[in-house]
PDB file of C-alpha atoms in Angstrom:
ATOM      1  CA  MET A  21      -2.174  -2.389  49.390  1.00  0.00           C
ATOM      2  CA  ALA A  22       0.799  -3.858  51.097  1.00  0.00           C
ATOM      3  CA  ASP A  23       2.595  -1.755  53.663  1.00  0.00           C
ATOM      4  CA  GLU A  24       6.042  -2.127  52.056  1.00  0.00           C
ATOM      5  CA  ALA A  25       7.958   0.958  51.014  1.00  0.00           C
ATOM      6  CA  LEU A  26       8.505   1.263  47.269  1.00  0.00           C
ATOM      7  CA  SER A  27      11.218   2.516  44.981  1.00  0.00           C
ATOM      8  CA  ALA A  28      10.613   5.327  42.497  1.00  0.00           C
ATOM      9  CA  GLY A  29      10.536   2.787  39.666  1.00  0.00           C
ATOM     10  CA  ALA A  30       7.881   0.679  41.390  1.00  0.00           C
ATOM     11  CA  VAL A  31       5.729   3.733  42.128  1.00  0.00           C
ATOM     12  CA  ALA A  32       6.068   4.939  38.549  1.00  0.00           C
ATOM     13  CA  ARG A  33       4.854   1.547  37.264  1.00  0.00           C
ATOM     14  CA  ARG A  34       1.899   1.518  39.647  1.00  0.00           C
ATOM     15  CA  LEU A  35       0.833   5.021  38.711  1.00  0.00           C
ATOM     16  CA  GLY A  36       1.595   4.731  35.012  1.00  0.00           C
ATOM     17  CA  VAL A  37       3.859   7.796  34.974  1.00  0.00           C
ATOM     18  CA  ALA A  38       7.530   8.342  34.195  1.00  0.00           C
ATOM     19  CA  VAL A  39      10.160   8.363  36.931  1.00  0.00           C
ATOM     20  CA  THR A  40      11.107  11.847  35.744  1.00  0.00           C
ATOM     21  CA  THR A  41       7.549  12.948  36.489  1.00  0.00           C
ATOM     22  CA  LEU A  42       7.902  11.699  40.052  1.00  0.00           C
ATOM     23  CA  ARG A  43      11.133  13.631  40.383  1.00  0.00           C
ATOM     24  CA  THR A  44       9.435  16.786  39.112  1.00  0.00           C
ATOM     25  CA  TRP A  45       6.548  16.359  41.561  1.00  0.00           C
ATOM     26  CA  HIS A  46       9.075  15.867  44.347  1.00  0.00           C
ATOM     27  CA  GLN A  47      11.246  18.862  43.457  1.00  0.00           C
ATOM     28  CA  ARG A  48       8.471  21.313  42.626  1.00  0.00           C
ATOM     29  CA  TYR A  49       5.643  20.293  44.929  1.00  0.00           C
ATOM     30  CA  GLY A  50       7.188  18.304  47.775  1.00  0.00           C
ATOM     31  CA  LEU A  51       5.429  15.041  46.897  1.00  0.00           C
ATOM     32  CA  GLY A  52       8.465  12.865  47.375  1.00  0.00           C
ATOM     33  CA  PRO A  53       9.364   9.709  49.292  1.00  0.00           C
ATOM     34  CA  SER A  54       9.239  10.087  53.039  1.00  0.00           C
ATOM     35  CA  GLU A  55      10.911   6.900  54.328  1.00  0.00           C
ATOM     36  CA  HIS A  56      14.666   7.229  54.768  1.00  0.00           C
ATOM     37  CA  VAL A  57      17.047   4.441  55.746  1.00  0.00           C
ATOM     38  CA  PRO A  58      20.661   5.642  56.217  1.00  0.00           C
ATOM     39  CA  GLY A  59      22.842   4.557  53.311  1.00  0.00           C
ATOM     40  CA  HIS A  60      19.870   3.821  51.036  1.00  0.00           C
ATOM     41  CA  HIS A  61      17.672   5.750  48.627  1.00  0.00           C
ATOM     42  CA  ARG A  62      14.495   7.189  50.073  1.00  0.00           C
ATOM     43  CA  ARG A  63      11.424   4.994  49.595  1.00  0.00           C
ATOM     44  CA  TYR A  64       7.770   5.777  49.036  1.00  0.00           C
ATOM     45  CA  THR A  65       5.403   4.769  51.823  1.00  0.00           C
ATOM     46  CA  PRO A  66       1.745   3.799  51.274  1.00  0.00           C
ATOM     47  CA  THR A  67       0.780   7.313  52.388  1.00  0.00           C
ATOM     48  CA  ASP A  68       3.141   8.798  49.775  1.00  0.00           C
ATOM     49  CA  LEU A  69       1.621   6.540  47.130  1.00  0.00           C
ATOM     50  CA  ALA A  70      -1.929   7.511  48.074  1.00  0.00           C
ATOM     51  CA  ARG A  71      -1.091  11.198  47.732  1.00  0.00           C
ATOM     52  CA  LEU A  72       0.662  10.624  44.408  1.00  0.00           C
ATOM     53  CA  GLU A  73      -2.395   8.764  43.144  1.00  0.00           C
ATOM     54  CA  ILE A  74      -4.499  11.807  44.003  1.00  0.00           C
ATOM     55  CA  MET A  75      -1.973  13.990  42.172  1.00  0.00           C
ATOM     56  CA  ARG A  76      -2.109  11.756  39.106  1.00  0.00           C
ATOM     57  CA  ARG A  77      -5.886  11.597  39.001  1.00  0.00           C
ATOM     58  CA  LEU A  78      -6.332  15.346  39.478  1.00  0.00           C
ATOM     59  CA  THR A  79      -3.826  16.271  36.785  1.00  0.00           C
ATOM     60  CA  ALA A  80      -5.448  13.742  34.439  1.00  0.00           C
ATOM     61  CA  GLU A  81      -8.723  15.621  35.002  1.00  0.00           C
ATOM     62  CA  GLY A  82      -7.032  18.777  33.728  1.00  0.00           C
ATOM     63  CA  ILE A  83      -6.361  20.424  37.077  1.00  0.00           C
ATOM     64  CA  ALA A  84      -3.172  22.497  37.173  1.00  0.00           C
ATOM     65  CA  PRO A  85      -0.281  20.599  38.833  1.00  0.00           C
ATOM     66  CA  ALA A  86       0.264  23.207  41.546  1.00  0.00           C
ATOM     67  CA  GLU A  87      -3.403  23.062  42.550  1.00  0.00           C
ATOM     68  CA  ALA A  88      -3.455  19.271  42.368  1.00  0.00           C
ATOM     69  CA  ALA A  89      -0.376  19.104  44.597  1.00  0.00           C
ATOM     70  CA  ARG A  90      -2.052  21.352  47.159  1.00  0.00           C
ATOM     71  CA  TRP A  91      -4.973  18.912  47.356  1.00  0.00           C
ATOM     72  CA  ALA A  92      -2.627  15.931  47.542  1.00  0.00           C
ATOM     73  CA  ARG A  93      -0.445  17.377  50.305  1.00  0.00           C
ATOM     74  CA  GLN A  94      -3.459  18.210  52.451  1.00  0.00           C
ATOM     75  CA  ALA A  95      -5.108  14.832  51.949  1.00  0.00           C
ATOM     76  CA  PRO A  96      -4.758  12.171  54.625  1.00  0.00           C
ATOM     77  CA  ALA A  97      -3.882   8.678  53.461  1.00  0.00           C
ATOM     78  CA  VAL A  98      -7.506   7.541  53.641  1.00  0.00           C
ATOM     79  CA  LEU A  99      -8.667  10.290  51.273  1.00  0.00           C
ATOM     80  CA  THR A 100      -8.946   8.831  47.770  1.00  0.00           C
ATOM     81  CA  PRO A 101      -9.693  10.602  44.495  1.00  0.00           C
ATOM     82  CA  GLU A 102     -13.183   9.097  44.540  1.00  0.00           C
ATOM     83  CA  ARG A 103     -13.871  10.719  47.909  1.00  0.00           C
ATOM     84  CA  LEU A 104     -12.801  14.006  46.364  1.00  0.00           C
ATOM     85  CA  GLY A 105     -15.524  13.514  43.752  1.00  0.00           C
ATOM     86  CA  LEU A 106     -12.996  13.115  40.919  1.00  0.00           C
ATOM     87  CA  LYS A 107     -14.089   9.877  39.337  1.00  0.00           C
ATOM     88  CA  ALA A 108     -13.279   9.365  35.699  1.00  0.00           C
ATOM     89  CA  GLY A 109     -15.515  11.372  33.413  1.00  0.00           C
ATOM     90  CA  VAL A 110     -16.603  13.939  35.980  1.00  0.00           C
ATOM     91  CA  SER A 111     -16.395  17.376  34.379  1.00  0.00           C
ATOM     92  CA  THR A 112     -17.586  19.629  37.159  1.00  0.00           C
ATOM     93  CA  VAL A 113     -14.918  22.110  38.180  1.00  0.00           C
ATOM     94  CA  ARG A 114     -14.408  22.636  41.896  1.00  0.00           C
ATOM     95  CA  ASP A 115     -12.823  25.673  43.429  1.00  0.00           C
ATOM     96  CA  GLY A 116     -13.035  26.679  47.087  1.00  0.00           C
ATOM     97  CA  GLY A 117     -16.254  26.677  49.043  1.00  0.00           C
ATOM     98  CA  GLY A 118     -17.874  23.938  46.976  1.00  0.00           C
ATOM     99  CA  ALA A 119     -18.734  26.237  44.054  1.00  0.00           C
ATOM    100  CA  THR A 120     -18.823  24.484  40.684  1.00  0.00           C
ATOM    101  CA  ILE A 121     -18.889  25.368  37.018  1.00  0.00           C
ATOM    102  CA  PRO A 122     -20.195  22.468  34.918  1.00  0.00           C
ATOM    103  CA  VAL A 123     -18.606  22.305  31.476  1.00  0.00           C
ATOM    104  CA  GLY A 124     -20.295  19.200  30.100  1.00  0.00           C
ATOM    105  CA  ARG A 125     -18.094  17.118  27.839  1.00  0.00           C
ATOM    106  CA  ALA A 126     -15.610  19.907  27.186  1.00  0.00           C
ATOM    107  CA  GLY A 127     -11.975  18.962  27.562  1.00  0.00           C
ATOM    108  CA  PRO A 128      -9.252  19.857  30.045  1.00  0.00           C
ATOM    109  CA  VAL A 129      -8.620  23.292  28.534  1.00  0.00           C
ATOM    110  CA  ALA A 130     -12.228  24.261  29.251  1.00  0.00           C
ATOM    111  CA  ARG A 131     -11.968  22.901  32.782  1.00  0.00           C
ATOM    112  CA  GLY A 132      -8.797  24.882  33.326  1.00  0.00           C
ATOM    113  CA  LEU A 133     -10.473  28.012  31.984  1.00  0.00           C
ATOM    114  CA  ALA A 134     -13.415  27.464  34.320  1.00  0.00           C
ATOM    115  CA  ARG A 135     -11.068  27.173  37.298  1.00  0.00           C
ATOM    116  CA  ALA A 136      -9.305  30.377  36.271  1.00  0.00           C
ATOM    117  CA  ALA A 137     -12.698  32.079  36.059  1.00  0.00           C
ATOM    118  CA  MET A 138     -13.568  30.920  39.573  1.00  0.00           C
ATOM    119  CA  ARG A 139     -10.303  32.381  40.826  1.00  0.00           C
ATOM    120  CA  LEU A 140     -10.997  35.625  38.922  1.00  0.00           C
ATOM    121  CA  ASP A 141      -7.613  35.079  37.303  1.00  0.00           C
ATOM    122  CA  SER A 142      -7.885  37.396  34.305  1.00  0.00           C
ATOM    123  CA  VAL A 143      -4.270  36.799  33.231  1.00  0.00           C
ATOM    124  CA  THR A 144      -4.769  33.049  32.867  1.00  0.00           C
ATOM    125  CA  ILE A 145      -8.182  33.537  31.266  1.00  0.00           C
ATOM    126  CA  GLY A 146      -6.774  35.911  28.676  1.00  0.00           C
ATOM    127  CA  ARG A 147      -3.756  33.714  27.936  1.00  0.00           C
ATOM    128  CA  THR A 148      -5.898  30.579  27.590  1.00  0.00           C
ATOM    129  CA  ILE A 149      -8.316  32.249  25.178  1.00  0.00           C
ATOM    130  CA  ALA A 150      -5.518  33.824  23.136  1.00  0.00           C
ATOM    131  CA  ASP A 151      -3.711  30.488  22.806  1.00  0.00           C
ATOM    132  CA  ALA A 152      -6.909  28.761  21.694  1.00  0.00           C
ATOM    133  CA  LEU A 153      -7.705  31.460  19.137  1.00  0.00           C
ATOM    134  CA  ALA A 154      -4.204  31.266  17.704  1.00  0.00           C
ATOM    135  CA  ALA A 155      -4.299  27.473  17.464  1.00  0.00           C
ATOM    136  CA  ASP A 156      -7.912  26.784  16.475  1.00  0.00           C
ATOM    137  CA  GLY A 157      -9.525  29.992  15.237  1.00  0.00           C
ATOM    138  CA  VAL A 158     -12.637  31.795  16.398  1.00  0.00           C
ATOM    139  CA  VAL A 159     -15.384  29.292  15.567  1.00  0.00           C
ATOM    140  CA  THR A 160     -13.721  26.281  17.193  1.00  0.00           C
ATOM    141  CA  THR A 161     -12.671  28.307  20.225  1.00  0.00           C
ATOM    142  CA  TRP A 162     -16.189  29.642  20.692  1.00  0.00           C
ATOM    143  CA  GLU A 163     -17.976  26.333  20.264  1.00  0.00           C
ATOM    144  CA  GLY A 164     -15.522  24.059  22.065  1.00  0.00           C
ATOM    145  CA  LEU A 165     -14.105  26.282  24.780  1.00  0.00           C
ATOM    146  CA  LEU A 166     -15.944  29.520  25.492  1.00  0.00           C
ATOM    147  CA  ARG A 167     -19.565  28.471  25.088  1.00  0.00           C
ATOM    148  CA  PRO A 168     -19.299  25.529  27.529  1.00  0.00           C
ATOM    149  CA  VAL A 169     -17.658  27.673  30.195  1.00  0.00           C
ATOM    150  CA  LEU A 170     -20.025  30.618  29.749  1.00  0.00           C
ATOM    151  CA  ALA A 171     -23.028  28.275  29.747  1.00  0.00           C
ATOM    152  CA  GLY A 172     -21.735  26.622  32.923  1.00  0.00           C
ATOM    153  CA  ILE A 173     -21.385  29.984  34.640  1.00  0.00           C
ATOM    154  CA  GLY A 174     -24.917  30.868  33.569  1.00  0.00           C
ATOM    155  CA  GLU A 175     -26.220  27.551  34.853  1.00  0.00           C
ATOM    156  CA  ARG A 176     -24.619  28.071  38.250  1.00  0.00           C
ATOM    157  CA  HIS A 177     -25.945  31.599  38.436  1.00  0.00           C
ATOM    158  CA  ALA A 178     -29.466  30.377  37.663  1.00  0.00           C
ATOM    159  CA  ALA A 179     -29.171  27.775  40.430  1.00  0.00           C
ATOM    160  CA  THR A 180     -27.501  29.896  43.106  1.00  0.00           C
ATOM    161  CA  ALA A 181     -27.968  33.567  42.100  1.00  0.00           C
ATOM    162  CA  GLY A 182     -24.183  33.829  42.516  1.00  0.00           C
ATOM    163  CA  LEU A 183     -21.089  34.072  40.307  1.00  0.00           C
ATOM    164  CA  ILE A 184     -22.075  37.479  38.951  1.00  0.00           C
ATOM    165  CA  GLU A 185     -18.515  38.683  39.417  1.00  0.00           C
ATOM    166  CA  VAL A 186     -17.242  35.593  37.587  1.00  0.00           C
ATOM    167  CA  GLU A 187     -19.603  36.191  34.673  1.00  0.00           C
ATOM    168  CA  HIS A 188     -18.629  39.846  34.389  1.00  0.00           C
ATOM    169  CA  LEU A 189     -14.898  39.172  34.448  1.00  0.00           C
ATOM    170  CA  MET A 190     -15.161  36.293  32.007  1.00  0.00           C
ATOM    171  CA  SER A 191     -17.295  38.338  29.618  1.00  0.00           C
ATOM    172  CA  ARG A 192     -14.815  41.207  29.667  1.00  0.00           C
ATOM    173  CA  CYS A 193     -11.914  38.866  28.943  1.00  0.00           C
ATOM    174  CA  VAL A 194     -13.779  37.249  26.050  1.00  0.00           C
ATOM    175  CA  SER A 195     -14.688  40.646  24.599  1.00  0.00           C
ATOM    176  CA  GLU A 196     -11.063  41.764  24.805  1.00  0.00           C
ATOM    177  CA  ALA A 197      -9.880  38.598  23.073  1.00  0.00           C
ATOM    178  CA  PHE A 198     -12.340  39.021  20.216  1.00  0.00           C
ATOM    179  CA  ALA A 199     -11.406  42.680  19.864  1.00  0.00           C
ATOM    180  CA  SER A 200      -7.778  41.595  19.518  1.00  0.00           C
ATOM    181  CA  VAL A 201      -8.738  39.291  16.652  1.00  0.00           C
ATOM    182  CA  ALA A 202     -10.517  42.153  14.891  1.00  0.00           C
ATOM    183  CA  ARG A 203      -7.485  44.407  15.318  1.00  0.00           C
ATOM    184  CA  ALA A 204      -5.220  41.719  13.908  1.00  0.00           C
ATOM    185  CA  HIS A 205      -7.401  41.423  10.783  1.00  0.00           C
ATOM    186  CA  PRO A 206      -8.281  44.978   9.721  1.00  0.00           C
ATOM    187  CA  SER A 207     -11.188  45.161   7.298  1.00  0.00           C
ATOM    188  CA  VAL A 208     -10.628  45.849   3.626  1.00  0.00           C
ATOM    189  CA  GLY A 209     -13.289  47.538   1.527  1.00  0.00           C
ATOM    190  CA  SER A 210     -16.765  48.738   2.418  1.00  0.00           C
ATOM    191  CA  PRO A 211     -18.520  46.770   5.209  1.00  0.00           C
ATOM    192  CA  ARG A 212     -21.218  44.532   3.776  1.00  0.00           C
ATOM    193  CA  ILE A 213     -22.480  42.892   6.962  1.00  0.00           C
ATOM    194  CA  LEU A 214     -24.321  44.735   9.734  1.00  0.00           C
ATOM    195  CA  LEU A 215     -24.371  43.139  13.183  1.00  0.00           C
ATOM    196  CA  SER A 216     -26.885  44.200  15.809  1.00  0.00           C
ATOM    197  CA  CYS A 217     -28.542  42.997  18.968  1.00  0.00           C
ATOM    198  CA  ALA A 218     -32.317  43.150  19.137  1.00  0.00           C
ATOM    199  CA  ASP A 219     -34.020  45.949  21.019  1.00  0.00           C
ATOM    200  CA  GLU A 220     -33.300  45.589  24.781  1.00  0.00           C
ATOM    201  CA  GLU A 221     -30.982  42.633  24.168  1.00  0.00           C
ATOM    202  CA  GLN A 222     -27.848  43.007  26.306  1.00  0.00           C
ATOM    203  CA  HIS A 223     -26.103  39.671  25.667  1.00  0.00           C
ATOM    204  CA  SER A 224     -23.717  40.626  22.882  1.00  0.00           C
ATOM    205  CA  LEU A 225     -20.854  38.106  23.275  1.00  0.00           C
ATOM    206  CA  PRO A 226     -22.123  35.691  20.577  1.00  0.00           C
ATOM    207  CA  LEU A 227     -22.414  38.630  18.192  1.00  0.00           C
ATOM    208  CA  GLU A 228     -18.868  39.652  19.103  1.00  0.00           C
ATOM    209  CA  ALA A 229     -17.784  36.084  18.329  1.00  0.00           C
ATOM    210  CA  LEU A 230     -19.358  36.387  14.879  1.00  0.00           C
ATOM    211  CA  ALA A 231     -17.631  39.739  14.353  1.00  0.00           C
ATOM    212  CA  ALA A 232     -14.265  38.186  15.205  1.00  0.00           C
ATOM    213  CA  ALA A 233     -14.959  35.214  12.921  1.00  0.00           C
ATOM    214  CA  LEU A 234     -15.871  37.585  10.078  1.00  0.00           C
ATOM    215  CA  ALA A 235     -12.673  39.558  10.619  1.00  0.00           C
ATOM    216  CA  GLU A 236     -10.679  36.330  10.614  1.00  0.00           C
ATOM    217  CA  ALA A 237     -12.331  35.380   7.310  1.00  0.00           C
ATOM    218  CA  GLY A 238     -11.622  38.791   5.793  1.00  0.00           C
ATOM    219  CA  VAL A 239     -15.252  39.905   5.670  1.00  0.00           C
ATOM    220  CA  SER A 240     -15.877  43.579   6.471  1.00  0.00           C
ATOM    221  CA  TYR A 241     -18.688  44.365   8.892  1.00  0.00           C
ATOM    222  CA  ARG A 242     -20.218  47.034  11.097  1.00  0.00           C
ATOM    223  CA  MET A 243     -21.093  46.277  14.709  1.00  0.00           C
ATOM    224  CA  LEU A 244     -23.909  48.225  16.375  1.00  0.00           C
ATOM    225  CA  GLY A 245     -23.772  46.232  19.611  1.00  0.00           C
ATOM    226  CA  ALA A 246     -26.344  45.760  22.350  1.00  0.00           C
ATOM    227  CA  ARG A 247     -29.856  47.150  22.773  1.00  0.00           C
ATOM    228  CA  VAL A 248     -30.466  48.685  19.356  1.00  0.00           C
ATOM    229  CA  PRO A 249     -34.011  50.107  18.954  1.00  0.00           C
ATOM    230  CA  VAL A 250     -35.648  48.975  15.739  1.00  0.00           C
ATOM    231  CA  ALA A 251     -35.930  52.545  14.428  1.00  0.00           C
ATOM    232  CA  ALA A 252     -32.184  53.041  14.871  1.00  0.00           C
ATOM    233  CA  LEU A 253     -31.456  49.716  13.189  1.00  0.00           C
ATOM    234  CA  VAL A 254     -33.600  50.572  10.156  1.00  0.00           C
ATOM    235  CA  GLU A 255     -31.933  53.985   9.957  1.00  0.00           C
ATOM    236  CA  ALA A 256     -28.505  52.330   9.961  1.00  0.00           C
ATOM    237  CA  VAL A 257     -29.608  49.974   7.185  1.00  0.00           C
ATOM    238  CA  ASN A 258     -30.915  52.837   5.050  1.00  0.00           C
ATOM    239  CA  ARG A 259     -27.738  54.860   5.555  1.00  0.00           C
ATOM    240  CA  THR A 260     -25.208  52.097   4.880  1.00  0.00           C
ATOM    241  CA  GLY A 261     -27.023  49.634   2.585  1.00  0.00           C
ATOM    242  CA  PRO A 262     -25.573  46.382   3.953  1.00  0.00           C
ATOM    243  CA  ALA A 263     -25.923  43.194   1.956  1.00  0.00           C
ATOM    244  CA  ALA A 264     -26.777  41.218   5.096  1.00  0.00           C
ATOM    245  CA  VAL A 265     -28.056  42.038   8.577  1.00  0.00           C
ATOM    246  CA  VAL A 266     -27.600  39.737  11.571  1.00  0.00           C
ATOM    247  CA  LEU A 267     -30.034  40.442  14.412  1.00  0.00           C
ATOM    248  CA  TRP A 268     -29.141  38.651  17.640  1.00  0.00           C
ATOM    249  CA  SER A 269     -31.645  37.717  20.361  1.00  0.00           C
ATOM    250  CA  HIS A 270     -30.685  35.673  23.388  1.00  0.00           C
ATOM    251  CA  THR A 271     -34.128  35.415  25.013  1.00  0.00           C
ATOM    252  CA  ARG A 272     -37.748  35.254  23.903  1.00  0.00           C
ATOM    253  CA  ALA A 273     -38.373  38.566  25.655  1.00  0.00           C
ATOM    254  CA  THR A 274     -36.255  40.410  23.094  1.00  0.00           C
ATOM    255  CA  ALA A 275     -37.196  38.361  20.029  1.00  0.00           C
ATOM    256  CA  ASP A 276     -40.027  40.468  18.619  1.00  0.00           C
ATOM    257  CA  PRO A 277     -40.589  39.373  14.986  1.00  0.00           C
ATOM    258  CA  GLN A 278     -41.757  42.896  14.139  1.00  0.00           C
ATOM    259  CA  GLN A 279     -38.118  43.936  14.224  1.00  0.00           C
ATOM    260  CA  LEU A 280     -37.471  41.544  11.356  1.00  0.00           C
ATOM    261  CA  VAL A 281     -40.562  42.739   9.515  1.00  0.00           C
ATOM    262  CA  ALA A 282     -39.257  46.296   9.755  1.00  0.00           C
ATOM    263  CA  LEU A 283     -35.922  45.233   8.266  1.00  0.00           C
ATOM    264  CA  LEU A 284     -37.631  43.534   5.349  1.00  0.00           C
ATOM    265  CA  ALA A 285     -39.691  46.676   4.710  1.00  0.00           C
ATOM    266  CA  ALA A 286     -36.690  49.035   4.777  1.00  0.00           C
ATOM    267  CA  PRO A 287     -36.186  51.104   1.602  1.00  0.00           C
ATOM    268  CA  ARG A 288     -32.688  49.585   1.240  1.00  0.00           C
ATOM    269  CA  ARG A 289     -33.713  46.098   2.192  1.00  0.00           C
ATOM    270  CA  PRO A 290     -30.687  43.804   2.687  1.00  0.00           C
ATOM    271  CA  LEU A 291     -30.280  40.740   0.520  1.00  0.00           C
ATOM    272  CA  LEU A 292     -30.113  38.518   3.599  1.00  0.00           C
ATOM    273  CA  VAL A 293     -31.625  38.890   7.068  1.00  0.00           C
ATOM    274  CA  LEU A 294     -30.361  36.462   9.710  1.00  0.00           C
ATOM    275  CA  ALA A 295     -32.285  35.933  12.956  1.00  0.00           C
ATOM    276  CA  ALA A 296     -29.490  34.599  15.152  1.00  0.00           C
ATOM    277  CA  GLY A 297     -29.717  33.314  18.693  1.00  0.00           C
ATOM    278  CA  PRO A 298     -31.949  31.076  20.822  1.00  0.00           C
ATOM    279  CA  GLY A 299     -34.521  33.821  21.394  1.00  0.00           C
ATOM    280  CA  TRP A 300     -36.053  33.475  17.948  1.00  0.00           C
ATOM    281  CA  ARG A 301     -38.733  30.853  17.335  1.00  0.00           C
ATOM    282  CA  ALA A 302     -38.510  29.339  13.871  1.00  0.00           C
ATOM    283  CA  ASP A 303     -42.295  29.313  13.451  1.00  0.00           C
ATOM    284  CA  SER A 304     -42.539  33.047  14.188  1.00  0.00           C
ATOM    285  CA  LEU A 305     -40.063  34.286  11.585  1.00  0.00           C
ATOM    286  CA  PRO A 306     -41.380  36.212   8.592  1.00  0.00           C
ATOM    287  CA  ALA A 307     -40.801  34.763   5.133  1.00  0.00           C
ATOM    288  CA  GLY A 308     -37.371  35.584   3.781  1.00  0.00           C
ATOM    289  CA  VAL A 309     -35.576  35.467   7.155  1.00  0.00           C
ATOM    290  CA  VAL A 310     -32.945  32.776   7.769  1.00  0.00           C
ATOM    291  CA  ARG A 311     -32.247  31.369  11.223  1.00  0.00           C
ATOM    292  CA  PRO A 312     -28.678  29.977  11.441  1.00  0.00           C
ATOM    293  CA  VAL A 313     -28.262  27.101  13.844  1.00  0.00           C
ATOM    294  CA  ASP A 314     -24.822  28.139  15.109  1.00  0.00           C
ATOM    295  CA  LEU A 315     -21.869  30.456  14.662  1.00  0.00           C
ATOM    296  CA  ALA A 316     -20.363  28.376  11.866  1.00  0.00           C
ATOM    297  CA  GLU A 317     -23.529  28.574   9.779  1.00  0.00           C
ATOM    298  CA  ALA A 318     -23.927  32.324  10.354  1.00  0.00           C
ATOM    299  CA  LEU A 319     -20.329  32.813   9.242  1.00  0.00           C
ATOM    300  CA  SER A 320     -20.831  30.606   6.186  1.00  0.00           C
ATOM    301  CA  LEU A 321     -23.915  32.546   5.098  1.00  0.00           C
ATOM    302  CA  ALA A 322     -22.187  35.890   5.536  1.00  0.00           C
ATOM    303  CA  VAL A 323     -19.163  34.742   3.550  1.00  0.00           C
ATOM    304  CA  ALA A 324     -21.458  33.433   0.817  1.00  0.00           C
ATOM    305  CA  VAL A 325     -23.115  36.853   0.515  1.00  0.00           C
ATOM    306  CA  ARG A 326     -19.712  38.527   0.314  1.00  0.00           C
ATOM    307  CA  ASP A 327     -18.510  36.101  -2.354  1.00  0.00           C
ATOM    308  CA  SER A 328     -21.701  36.499  -4.383  1.00  0.00           C
ATOM    309  CA  LEU A 329     -21.331  40.273  -4.379  1.00  0.00           C
ATOM    310  CA  ASP A 330     -17.653  40.023  -5.335  1.00  0.00           C
ATOM    311  CA  GLN A 331     -18.533  37.819  -8.298  1.00  0.00           C
ATOM    312  CA  SER A 332     -21.276  40.196  -9.423  1.00  0.00           C
ATOM    313  CA  THR A 333     -18.878  43.138  -9.235  1.00  0.00           C
ATOM    314  CA  ALA A 334     -16.206  41.224 -11.141  1.00  0.00           C
ATOM    315  CA  GLY A 335     -18.703  40.302 -13.822  1.00  0.00           C
TER     316      GLY A 335
END
């Protein structure tokens, strides 16, 4: 790079941004031209340009402008985006102390959500999830935004035994967002779907996602929640007579097929039993049990049961 000072137009062309963007970065974040010759416009030095390049690369990676500007202002001229570990395609979120939340191929919204989680910024987390739910619905938000971030937190916890506080805060925010969806779509008619975690299963967020998706689709349901003993589950089935039961298991330790056998043997056996979650092994499921591959399929099956019952009643 030559050592000449550059005009705003020249810098904008080099960076591939608008001149108005440079003005905004100058006014809001102090990343402006530093060379001043009396009677002339200020010019951008090579150091200014290097910092602006860092700003551009960081914001392109989905990092919030204020945070990107903080990095850029602190960076010496020799510090390039590559030395910050922000090469194109990298999707590991950094936030103080070298902690990371990997989000795979998820987009900038997921990376921003992961950064908010690392900061324990519940306001930004809640706003991001609410905006995604309003724009894309429950299934897309779960699969494309929430699952990658939650899986990344879990991966980091498994590797470091840390981020427990991040996981707890994130889980609470997700639960609150799904509860808001349910409140916005009050159920009509008798609940026909029963949702339950397996005995000793505490990971209920995917089941809460299904509940929110059912509410969004206008399907009534009952949610029993986490750690439901099989005797209590069978009692609930006999008392309410649901058309379908979804039994969620996150780990092999909670995926006892005898729970499914008990459901199939219940006096008011449901028309459909879904073994949902990665805990269940397909080769261990009793005949008559369906194992949905994801949230979208579980939702589709539940809606199909509802529609079938509606048609039978109409006929």
